[in-house]
CSV table of C-alpha atoms in Angstrom, one decimal:
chain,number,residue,atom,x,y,z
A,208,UNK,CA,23.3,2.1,13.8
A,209,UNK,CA,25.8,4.9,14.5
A,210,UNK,CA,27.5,6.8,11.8
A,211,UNK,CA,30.1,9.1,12.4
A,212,UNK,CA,28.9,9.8,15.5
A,213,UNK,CA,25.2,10.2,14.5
A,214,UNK,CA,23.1,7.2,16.3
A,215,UNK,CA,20.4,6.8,13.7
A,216,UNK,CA,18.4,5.0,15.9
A,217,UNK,CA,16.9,8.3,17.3
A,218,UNK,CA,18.0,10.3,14.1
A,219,UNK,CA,14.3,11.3,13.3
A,220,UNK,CA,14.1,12.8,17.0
A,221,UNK,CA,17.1,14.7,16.6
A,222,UNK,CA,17.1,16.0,13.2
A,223,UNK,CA,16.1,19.2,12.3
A,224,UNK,CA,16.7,20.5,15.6
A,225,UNK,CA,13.8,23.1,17.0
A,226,UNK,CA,15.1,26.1,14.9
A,227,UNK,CA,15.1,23.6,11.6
A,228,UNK,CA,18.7,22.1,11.4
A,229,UNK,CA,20.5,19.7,9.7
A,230,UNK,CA,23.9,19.9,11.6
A,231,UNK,CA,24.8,23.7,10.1
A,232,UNK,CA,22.3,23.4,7.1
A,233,UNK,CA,18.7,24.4,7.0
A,234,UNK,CA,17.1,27.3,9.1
A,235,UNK,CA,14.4,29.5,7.8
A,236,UNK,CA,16.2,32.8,6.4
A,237,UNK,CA,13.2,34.8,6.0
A,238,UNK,CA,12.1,38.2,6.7
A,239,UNK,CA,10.2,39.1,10.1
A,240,UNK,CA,6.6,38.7,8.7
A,241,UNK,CA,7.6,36.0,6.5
A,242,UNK,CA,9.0,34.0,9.9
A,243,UNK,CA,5.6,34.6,11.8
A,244,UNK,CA,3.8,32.7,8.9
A,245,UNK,CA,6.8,29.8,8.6
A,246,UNK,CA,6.3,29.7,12.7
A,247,UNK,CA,2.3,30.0,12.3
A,248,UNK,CA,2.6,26.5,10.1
A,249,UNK,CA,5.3,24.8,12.4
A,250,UNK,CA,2.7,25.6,15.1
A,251,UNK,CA,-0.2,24.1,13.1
A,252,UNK,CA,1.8,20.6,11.7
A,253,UNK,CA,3.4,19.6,15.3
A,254,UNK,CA,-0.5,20.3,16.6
A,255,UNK,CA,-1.7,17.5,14.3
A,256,UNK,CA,0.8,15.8,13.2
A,257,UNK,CA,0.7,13.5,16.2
A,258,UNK,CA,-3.4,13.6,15.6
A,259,UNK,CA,-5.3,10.4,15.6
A,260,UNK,CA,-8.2,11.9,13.6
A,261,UNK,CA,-5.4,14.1,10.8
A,262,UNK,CA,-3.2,10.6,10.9
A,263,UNK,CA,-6.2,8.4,10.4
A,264,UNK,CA,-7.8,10.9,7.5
A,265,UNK,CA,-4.2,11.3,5.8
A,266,UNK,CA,-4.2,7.2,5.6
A,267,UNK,CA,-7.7,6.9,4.3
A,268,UNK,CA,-6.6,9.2,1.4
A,269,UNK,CA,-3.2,7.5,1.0
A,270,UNK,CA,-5.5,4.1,0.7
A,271,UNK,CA,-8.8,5.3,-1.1
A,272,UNK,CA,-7.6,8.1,-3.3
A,273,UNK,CA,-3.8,7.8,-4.3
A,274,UNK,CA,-4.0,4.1,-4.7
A,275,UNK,CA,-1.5,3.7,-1.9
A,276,UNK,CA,0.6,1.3,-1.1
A,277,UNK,CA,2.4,1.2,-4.6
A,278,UNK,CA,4.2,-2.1,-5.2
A,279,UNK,CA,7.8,-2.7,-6.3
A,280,UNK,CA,8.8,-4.9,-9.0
A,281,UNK,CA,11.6,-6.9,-10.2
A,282,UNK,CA,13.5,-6.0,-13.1
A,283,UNK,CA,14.1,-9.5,-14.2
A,284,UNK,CA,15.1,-8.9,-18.2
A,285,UNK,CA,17.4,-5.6,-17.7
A,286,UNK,CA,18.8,-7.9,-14.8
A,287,UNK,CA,19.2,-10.8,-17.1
A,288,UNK,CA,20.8,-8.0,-19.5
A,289,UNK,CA,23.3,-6.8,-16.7
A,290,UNK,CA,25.0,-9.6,-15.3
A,291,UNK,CA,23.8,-11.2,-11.7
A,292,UNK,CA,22.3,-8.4,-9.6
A,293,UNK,CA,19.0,-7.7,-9.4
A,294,UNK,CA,17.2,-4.6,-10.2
A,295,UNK,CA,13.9,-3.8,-8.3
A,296,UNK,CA,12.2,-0.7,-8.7
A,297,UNK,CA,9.9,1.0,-6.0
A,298,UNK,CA,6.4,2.1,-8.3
A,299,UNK,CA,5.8,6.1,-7.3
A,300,UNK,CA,4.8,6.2,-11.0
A,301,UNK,CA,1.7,4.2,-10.0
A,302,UNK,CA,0.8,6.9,-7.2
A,303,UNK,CA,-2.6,9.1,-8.2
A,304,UNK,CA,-1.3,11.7,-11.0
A,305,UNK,CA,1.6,9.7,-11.7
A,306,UNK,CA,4.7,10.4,-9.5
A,307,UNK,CA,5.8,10.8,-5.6
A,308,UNK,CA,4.5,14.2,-5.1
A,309,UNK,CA,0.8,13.6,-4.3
A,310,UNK,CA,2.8,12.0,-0.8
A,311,UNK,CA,2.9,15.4,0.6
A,312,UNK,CA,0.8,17.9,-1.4
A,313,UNK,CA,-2.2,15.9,-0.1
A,314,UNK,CA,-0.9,16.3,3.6
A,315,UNK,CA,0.0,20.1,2.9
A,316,UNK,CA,-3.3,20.4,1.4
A,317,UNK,CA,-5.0,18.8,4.5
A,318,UNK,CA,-2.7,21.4,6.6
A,319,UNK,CA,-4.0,24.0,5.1
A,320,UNK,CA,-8.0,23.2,5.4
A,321,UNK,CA,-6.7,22.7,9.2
A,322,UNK,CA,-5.3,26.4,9.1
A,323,UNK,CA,-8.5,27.8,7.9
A,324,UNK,CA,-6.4,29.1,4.6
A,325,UNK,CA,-8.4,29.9,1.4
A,326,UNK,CA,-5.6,29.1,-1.6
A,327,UNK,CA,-2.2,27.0,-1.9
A,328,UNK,CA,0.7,28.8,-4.0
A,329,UNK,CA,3.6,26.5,-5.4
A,330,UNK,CA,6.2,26.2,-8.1
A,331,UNK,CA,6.9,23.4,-10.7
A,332,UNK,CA,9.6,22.8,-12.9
A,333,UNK,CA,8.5,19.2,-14.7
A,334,UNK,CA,4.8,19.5,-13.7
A,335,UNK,CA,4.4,16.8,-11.3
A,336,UNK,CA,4.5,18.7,-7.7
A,337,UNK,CA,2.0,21.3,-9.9
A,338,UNK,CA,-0.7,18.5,-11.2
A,339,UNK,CA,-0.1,16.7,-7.7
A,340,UNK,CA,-1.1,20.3,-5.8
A,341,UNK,CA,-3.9,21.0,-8.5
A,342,UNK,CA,-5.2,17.8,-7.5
A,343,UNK,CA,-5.1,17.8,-3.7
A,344,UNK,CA,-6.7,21.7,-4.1
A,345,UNK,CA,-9.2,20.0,-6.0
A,346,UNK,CA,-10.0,17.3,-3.2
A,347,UNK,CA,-9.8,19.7,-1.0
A,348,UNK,CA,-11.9,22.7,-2.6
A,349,UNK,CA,-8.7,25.3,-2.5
A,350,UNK,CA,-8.0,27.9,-5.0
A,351,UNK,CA,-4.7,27.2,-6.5
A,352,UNK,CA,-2.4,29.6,-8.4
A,353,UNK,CA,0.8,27.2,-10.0
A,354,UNK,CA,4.2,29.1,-10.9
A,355,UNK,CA,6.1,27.8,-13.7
A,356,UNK,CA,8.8,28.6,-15.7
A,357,UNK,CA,8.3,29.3,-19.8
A,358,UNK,CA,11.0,26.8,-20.9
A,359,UNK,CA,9.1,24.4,-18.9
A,360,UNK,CA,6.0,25.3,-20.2
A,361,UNK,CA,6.6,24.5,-23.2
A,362,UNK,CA,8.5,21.3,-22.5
A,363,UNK,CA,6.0,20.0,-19.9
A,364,UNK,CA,2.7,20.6,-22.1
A,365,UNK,CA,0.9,17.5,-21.2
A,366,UNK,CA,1.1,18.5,-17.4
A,367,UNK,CA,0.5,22.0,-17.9
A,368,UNK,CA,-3.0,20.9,-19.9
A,369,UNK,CA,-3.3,18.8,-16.7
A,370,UNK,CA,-3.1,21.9,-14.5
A,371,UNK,CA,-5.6,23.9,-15.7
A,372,UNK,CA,-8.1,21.0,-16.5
A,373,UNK,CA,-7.6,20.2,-12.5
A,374,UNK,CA,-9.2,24.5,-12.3
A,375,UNK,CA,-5.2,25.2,-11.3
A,376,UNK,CA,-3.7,28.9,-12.1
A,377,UNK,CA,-0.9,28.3,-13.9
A,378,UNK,CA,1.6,31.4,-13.7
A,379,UNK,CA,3.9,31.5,-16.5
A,380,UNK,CA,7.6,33.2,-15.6
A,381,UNK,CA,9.4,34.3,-18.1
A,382,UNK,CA,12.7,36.5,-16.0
A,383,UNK,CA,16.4,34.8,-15.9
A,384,UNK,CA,16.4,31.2,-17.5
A,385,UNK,CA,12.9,31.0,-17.0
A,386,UNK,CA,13.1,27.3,-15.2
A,387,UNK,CA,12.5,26.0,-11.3
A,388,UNK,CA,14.6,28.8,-9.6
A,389,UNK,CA,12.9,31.5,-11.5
A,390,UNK,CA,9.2,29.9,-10.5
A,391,UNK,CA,10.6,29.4,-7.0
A,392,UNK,CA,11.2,33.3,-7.1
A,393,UNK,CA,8.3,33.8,-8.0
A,394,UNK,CA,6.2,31.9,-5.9
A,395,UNK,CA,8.1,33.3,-2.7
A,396,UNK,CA,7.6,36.4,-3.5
A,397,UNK,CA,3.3,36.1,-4.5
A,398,UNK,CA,2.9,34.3,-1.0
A,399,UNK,CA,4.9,37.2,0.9
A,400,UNK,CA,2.0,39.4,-0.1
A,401,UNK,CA,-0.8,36.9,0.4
A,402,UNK,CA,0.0,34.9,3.2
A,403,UNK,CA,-3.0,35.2,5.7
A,404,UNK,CA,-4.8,34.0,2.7
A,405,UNK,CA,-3.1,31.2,1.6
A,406,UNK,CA,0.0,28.6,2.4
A,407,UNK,CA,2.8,28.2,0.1
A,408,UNK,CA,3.2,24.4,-0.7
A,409,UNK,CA,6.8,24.0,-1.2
A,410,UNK,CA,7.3,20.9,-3.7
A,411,UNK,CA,10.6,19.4,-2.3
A,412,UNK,CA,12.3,19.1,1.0
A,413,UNK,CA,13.8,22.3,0.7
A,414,UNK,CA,12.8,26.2,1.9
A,415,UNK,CA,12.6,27.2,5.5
A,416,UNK,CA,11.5,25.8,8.6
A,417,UNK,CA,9.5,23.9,8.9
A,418,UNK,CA,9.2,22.6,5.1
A,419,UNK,CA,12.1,20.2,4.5
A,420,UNK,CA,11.0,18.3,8.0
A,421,UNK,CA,7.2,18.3,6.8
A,422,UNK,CA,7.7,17.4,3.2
A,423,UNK,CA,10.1,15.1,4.5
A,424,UNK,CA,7.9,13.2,6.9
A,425,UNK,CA,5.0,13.6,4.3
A,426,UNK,CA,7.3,11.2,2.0
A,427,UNK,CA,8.7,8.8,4.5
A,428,UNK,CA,5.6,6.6,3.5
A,429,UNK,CA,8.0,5.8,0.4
A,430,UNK,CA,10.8,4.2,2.6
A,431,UNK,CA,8.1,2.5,5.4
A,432,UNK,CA,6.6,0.7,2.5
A,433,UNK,CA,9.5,-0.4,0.3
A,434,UNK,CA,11.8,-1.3,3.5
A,435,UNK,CA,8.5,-3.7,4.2
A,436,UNK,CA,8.0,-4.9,0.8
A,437,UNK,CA,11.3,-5.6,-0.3
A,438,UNK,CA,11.6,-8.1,3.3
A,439,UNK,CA,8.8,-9.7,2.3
A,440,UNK,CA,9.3,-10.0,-1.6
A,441,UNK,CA,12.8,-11.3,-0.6
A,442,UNK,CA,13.4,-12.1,3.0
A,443,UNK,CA,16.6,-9.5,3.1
A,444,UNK,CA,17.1,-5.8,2.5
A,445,UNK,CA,18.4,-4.6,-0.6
A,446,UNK,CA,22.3,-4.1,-1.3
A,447,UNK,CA,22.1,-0.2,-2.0
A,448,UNK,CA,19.3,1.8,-2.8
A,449,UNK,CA,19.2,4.8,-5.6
A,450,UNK,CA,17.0,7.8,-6.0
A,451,UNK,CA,17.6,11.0,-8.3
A,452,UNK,CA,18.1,14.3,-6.4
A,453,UNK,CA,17.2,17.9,-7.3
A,454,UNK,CA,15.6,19.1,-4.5
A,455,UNK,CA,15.4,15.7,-3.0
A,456,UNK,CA,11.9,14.6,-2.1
A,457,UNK,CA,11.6,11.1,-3.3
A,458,UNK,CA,14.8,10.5,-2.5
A,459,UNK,CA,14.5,11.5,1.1
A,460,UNK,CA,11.0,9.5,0.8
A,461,UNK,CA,13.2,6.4,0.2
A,462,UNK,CA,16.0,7.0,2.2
A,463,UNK,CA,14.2,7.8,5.6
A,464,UNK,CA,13.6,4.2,5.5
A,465,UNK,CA,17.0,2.6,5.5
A,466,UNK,CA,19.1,5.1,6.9
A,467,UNK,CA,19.2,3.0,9.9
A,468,UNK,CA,20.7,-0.2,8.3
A,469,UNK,CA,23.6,-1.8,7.1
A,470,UNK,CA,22.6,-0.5,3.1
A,471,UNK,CA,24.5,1.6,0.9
A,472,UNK,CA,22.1,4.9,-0.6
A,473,UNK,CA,23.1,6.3,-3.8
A,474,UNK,CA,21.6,10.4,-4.6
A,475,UNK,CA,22.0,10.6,-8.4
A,476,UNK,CA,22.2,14.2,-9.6
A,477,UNK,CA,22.2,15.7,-13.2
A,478,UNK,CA,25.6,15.9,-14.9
A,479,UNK,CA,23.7,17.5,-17.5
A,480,UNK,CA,25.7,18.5,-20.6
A,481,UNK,CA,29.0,18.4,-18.5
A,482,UNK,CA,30.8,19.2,-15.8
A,483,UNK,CA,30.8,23.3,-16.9
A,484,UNK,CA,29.1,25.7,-14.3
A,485,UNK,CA,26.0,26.0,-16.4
A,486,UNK,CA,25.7,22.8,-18.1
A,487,UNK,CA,24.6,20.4,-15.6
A,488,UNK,CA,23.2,21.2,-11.7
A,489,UNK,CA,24.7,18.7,-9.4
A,490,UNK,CA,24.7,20.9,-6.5
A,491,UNK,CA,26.1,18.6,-3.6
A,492,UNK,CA,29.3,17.5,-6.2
A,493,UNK,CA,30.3,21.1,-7.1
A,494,UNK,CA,29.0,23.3,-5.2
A,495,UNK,CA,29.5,25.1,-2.1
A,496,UNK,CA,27.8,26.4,0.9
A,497,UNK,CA,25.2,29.2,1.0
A,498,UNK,CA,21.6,30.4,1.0
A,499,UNK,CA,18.7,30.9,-1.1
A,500,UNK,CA,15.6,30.3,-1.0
A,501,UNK,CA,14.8,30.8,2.8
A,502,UNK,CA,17.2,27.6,3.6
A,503,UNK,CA,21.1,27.1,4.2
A,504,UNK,CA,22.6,24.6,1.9
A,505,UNK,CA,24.7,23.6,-0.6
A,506,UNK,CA,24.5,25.4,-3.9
A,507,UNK,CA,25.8,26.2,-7.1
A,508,UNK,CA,27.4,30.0,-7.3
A,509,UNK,CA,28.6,32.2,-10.4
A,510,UNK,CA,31.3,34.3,-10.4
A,511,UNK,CA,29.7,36.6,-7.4
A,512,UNK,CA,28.6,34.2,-5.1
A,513,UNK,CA,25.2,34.4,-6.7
A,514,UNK,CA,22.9,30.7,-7.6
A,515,UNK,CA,24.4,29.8,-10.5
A,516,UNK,CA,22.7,29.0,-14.1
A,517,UNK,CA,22.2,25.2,-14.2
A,518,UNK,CA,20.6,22.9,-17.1
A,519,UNK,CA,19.4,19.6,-16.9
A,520,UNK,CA,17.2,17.6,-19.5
A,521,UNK,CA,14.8,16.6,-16.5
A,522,UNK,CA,12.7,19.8,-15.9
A,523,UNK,CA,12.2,18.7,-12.3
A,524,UNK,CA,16.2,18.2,-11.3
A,525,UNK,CA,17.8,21.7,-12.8
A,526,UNK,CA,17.4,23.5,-9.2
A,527,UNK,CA,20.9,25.3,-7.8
A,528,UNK,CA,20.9,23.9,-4.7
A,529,UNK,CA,19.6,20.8,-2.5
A,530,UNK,CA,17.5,19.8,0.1
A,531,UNK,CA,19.2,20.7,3.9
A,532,UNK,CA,18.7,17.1,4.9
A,533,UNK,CA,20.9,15.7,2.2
A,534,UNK,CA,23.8,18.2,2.2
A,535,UNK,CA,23.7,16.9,5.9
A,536,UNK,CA,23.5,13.3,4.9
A,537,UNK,CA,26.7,13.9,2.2
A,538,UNK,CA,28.9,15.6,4.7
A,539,UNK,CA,28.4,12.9,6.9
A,540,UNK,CA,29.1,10.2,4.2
A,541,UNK,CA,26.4,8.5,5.0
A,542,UNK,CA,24.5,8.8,1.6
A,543,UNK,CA,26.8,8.7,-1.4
A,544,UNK,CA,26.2,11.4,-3.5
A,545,UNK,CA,26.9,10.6,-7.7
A,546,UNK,CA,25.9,12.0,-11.2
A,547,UNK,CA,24.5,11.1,-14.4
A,548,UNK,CA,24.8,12.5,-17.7
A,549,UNK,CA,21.7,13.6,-20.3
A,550,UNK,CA,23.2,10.7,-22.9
A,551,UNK,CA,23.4,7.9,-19.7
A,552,UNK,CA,19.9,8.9,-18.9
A,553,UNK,CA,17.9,9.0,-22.1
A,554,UNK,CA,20.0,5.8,-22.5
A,555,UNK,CA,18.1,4.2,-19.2
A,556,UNK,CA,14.5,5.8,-20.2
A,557,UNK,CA,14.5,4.1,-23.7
A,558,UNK,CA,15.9,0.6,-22.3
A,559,UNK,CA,13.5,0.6,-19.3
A,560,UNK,CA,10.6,0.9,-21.3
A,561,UNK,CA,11.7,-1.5,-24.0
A,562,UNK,CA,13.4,-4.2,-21.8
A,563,UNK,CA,10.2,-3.4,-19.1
A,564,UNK,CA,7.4,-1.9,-20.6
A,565,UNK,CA,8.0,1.0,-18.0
A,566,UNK,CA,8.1,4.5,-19.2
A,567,UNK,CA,10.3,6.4,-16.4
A,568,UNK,CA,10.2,9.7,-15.9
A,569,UNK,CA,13.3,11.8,-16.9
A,570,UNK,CA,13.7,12.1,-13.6
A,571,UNK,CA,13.9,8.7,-12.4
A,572,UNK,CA,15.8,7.9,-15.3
A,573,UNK,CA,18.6,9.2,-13.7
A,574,UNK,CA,18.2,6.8,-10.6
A,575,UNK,CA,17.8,4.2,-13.3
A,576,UNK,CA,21.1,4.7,-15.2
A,577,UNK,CA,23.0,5.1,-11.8
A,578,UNK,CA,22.0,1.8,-11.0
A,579,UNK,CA,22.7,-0.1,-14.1
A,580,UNK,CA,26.3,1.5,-13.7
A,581,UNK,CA,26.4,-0.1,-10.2
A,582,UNK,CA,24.8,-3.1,-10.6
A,583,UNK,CA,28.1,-3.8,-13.5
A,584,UNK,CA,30.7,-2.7,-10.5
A,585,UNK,CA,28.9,-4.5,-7.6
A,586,UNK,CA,28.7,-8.0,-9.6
A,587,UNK,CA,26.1,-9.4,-7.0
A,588,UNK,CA,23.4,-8.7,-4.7
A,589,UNK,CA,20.7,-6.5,-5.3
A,590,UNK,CA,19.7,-2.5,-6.1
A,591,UNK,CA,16.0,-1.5,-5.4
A,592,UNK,CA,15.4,2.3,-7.3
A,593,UNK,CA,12.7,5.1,-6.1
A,594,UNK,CA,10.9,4.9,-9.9
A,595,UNK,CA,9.7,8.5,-8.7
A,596,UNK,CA,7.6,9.2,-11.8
A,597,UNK,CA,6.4,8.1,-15.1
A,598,UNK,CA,7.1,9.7,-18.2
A,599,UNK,CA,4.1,10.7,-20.3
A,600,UNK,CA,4.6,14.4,-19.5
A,601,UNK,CA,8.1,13.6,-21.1
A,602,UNK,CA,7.0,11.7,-24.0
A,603,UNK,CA,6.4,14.6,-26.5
A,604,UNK,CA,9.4,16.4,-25.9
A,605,UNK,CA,12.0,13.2,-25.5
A,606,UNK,CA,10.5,12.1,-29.0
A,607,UNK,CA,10.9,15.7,-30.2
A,608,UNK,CA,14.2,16.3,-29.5
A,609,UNK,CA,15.6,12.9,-29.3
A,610,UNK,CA,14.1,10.9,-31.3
A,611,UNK,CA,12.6,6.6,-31.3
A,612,UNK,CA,15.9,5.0,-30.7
């Protein structure tokens, strides 16, 4: 399939390029040392990534630890409620620890034992890359130090508890709003004085080279299974496919595996409170390009070009900028790129669990509400969702603040 004038065919062969680029996004803006480690790690994944023995050990965890592959199911009653397409969801929330991220912290974990490194460093906004890391260090017998901000300490307590019980060092960060930039800040800048010891385990496909290839490729078990499961649970591909986007992981998880046919992709990102710099943090819709972070992108600036403040009520979305691949994928067109307000989402977490008996994470909530939005335009066919998460570490603080609607 060719689309504006990318042959997606060979896109995986193409894309990032040797120095890490999406088209003009990506790249690893780091300093000197900082590089040598980011080129000591490329060095180690394209070694065994192409492994027989680190390919047949990743699958063997996939299938005997994380409970892999996850199934997808049919949404028949909030179809029925809808109108005539049909909603399928893909079941990340059945993954080990309860979302998409164990994907790639168990390969970056397994990366890590390869590089004879002693600890794995990472930041967490809702939780889930932090439990999903604890747990992989665990396997793996790792030290773990987890950076997290205050505000989503105290709204992620469940998976904070998690953490520690898992022998994780949770970090709490309390400068600027105290959220995922501010832990992502913090994490950088702990590794850049510890990294002969240890490997920083970014948590989305974002960073420098080589980290939004690797988490990337880490994920794409999400799209290789669903693609398969949904042609045999239906005999066709899906109509569109949906996924939330902060950073972009599951979504790039998902989307790896249909980029190359006729199917429409949907990123959902987090209107928030509203369209006011500071009151949501959909990145690709209005912002612009620059870099943070290690990685050029597109990002949300204040007044002096600066990442902007951003608010979202999914811990795990309200991040300034996105992945490389996906500001990529938006210029192009070839992903549609679309937002979600707070109210639309809590209005999809509260029907999925009462029309389903699925409690989606906050997160996936937004792919959820997207595609009940779509399914109402489209009329027919069918929408399959990356359910990315489940949402006990939500729960408390939904309940909380929102209520039992």
């Amino acid at each position: 399939m060719n689309y504006n004038g990318i042959d997606f065919d060979t896109y995986f062969k193409y894309y990032p390029d040797q120095n890490g680029y999406f088209g003009k996004y990506g790249g690893a803006y780091v300093s000197p040392e900082l590089k040598k480690a980011m080129e000591e790690i490329s060095e180690a994944y394209f070694t065994i990534c192409k492994s027989r023995t680190f390919i047949s050990e990743l699958r063997r965890i996939r299938k005997e630890f994380q409970g892999r592959p996850t199934p997808i199911s049919h949404l028949e009653r909030l179809s029925s409620k809808l109108g005539n397409v049909q909603l399928y969801v893909k079941r990340e929330d059945l993954n080990h620890t309860g979302a998409h991220k164990l994907n790639h912290c168990m390969g970056e974990a397994l990366l890590a034992k390869f590089m004879g490194k002693k600890k794995v460093i990472a930041e967490t906004g809702a939780g889930q890359h932090g439990v999903a890391l604890a747990t992989a260090a665990a396997y793996f017998g790792l030290e773990c130090d987890i950076y997290m901000g205050s505000v989503d300490i105290k709204k992620q307590a469940p998976n904070v508890a998690r953490m520690k019980l898992l022998g994780a060092n949770v970090v709490e960060v309390t400068e600027g709003l105290a959220t995922l930039k501010e832990a992502v800040d913090a994490a950088f800048a702990a590794y850049c004085k510890d990294y002969k010891d240890c490997i920083y385990c970014i948590g989305s496909v974002l960073g420098p080279h080589p980290f939004p290839m690797m988490v990337r490729d880490f994920q794409s078990i999400v799209g290789i299974e669903a693609r398969e499961q949904f042609l045999e649970m239906t005999g066709e591909l899906p109509d569109a496919v949906v996924a939330c986007v902060g950073g972009g992981s599951n979504a790039m998880g998902i989307f790896s595996g249909f980029l190359n046919d006729p199917v429409e992709i949907y990123g959902v990102e987090p209107l928030g409170r509203g369209a006011t710099l500071g009151d949501h943090a959909a990145s690709l819709k209005y912002g612009t390009e620059g870099i943070m972070h290690g990685f050029n992108s597109i990002m949300l600036k204040d007044e002096n070009g600066e990442p902007a403040p951003v608010y979202s009520v999914a811990s795990g979305l309200d991040y300034p900028s996105s992945g490389p691949e996906h500001a990529f994928l938006h210029d192009l067109g070839r992903v549609k790129y679309d937002v979600v307000s707070d109210d639309e989402t809590l209005e999809a977490f509260y029907t999925l669990s009462r029309l389903e008996g699925i409690i989606p994470a906050i997160e996936s909530s937004h792919a959820v509400a997207y595609a009940m939005k779509l399914a109402k335009e489209m009329g027919k066919g069918s929408i399959l969702i990356n359910l990315s998460g489940r949402g006990d570490k939500d729960m408390d603080y939904i309940i909380e603040k929102y209520g039992l609607r």
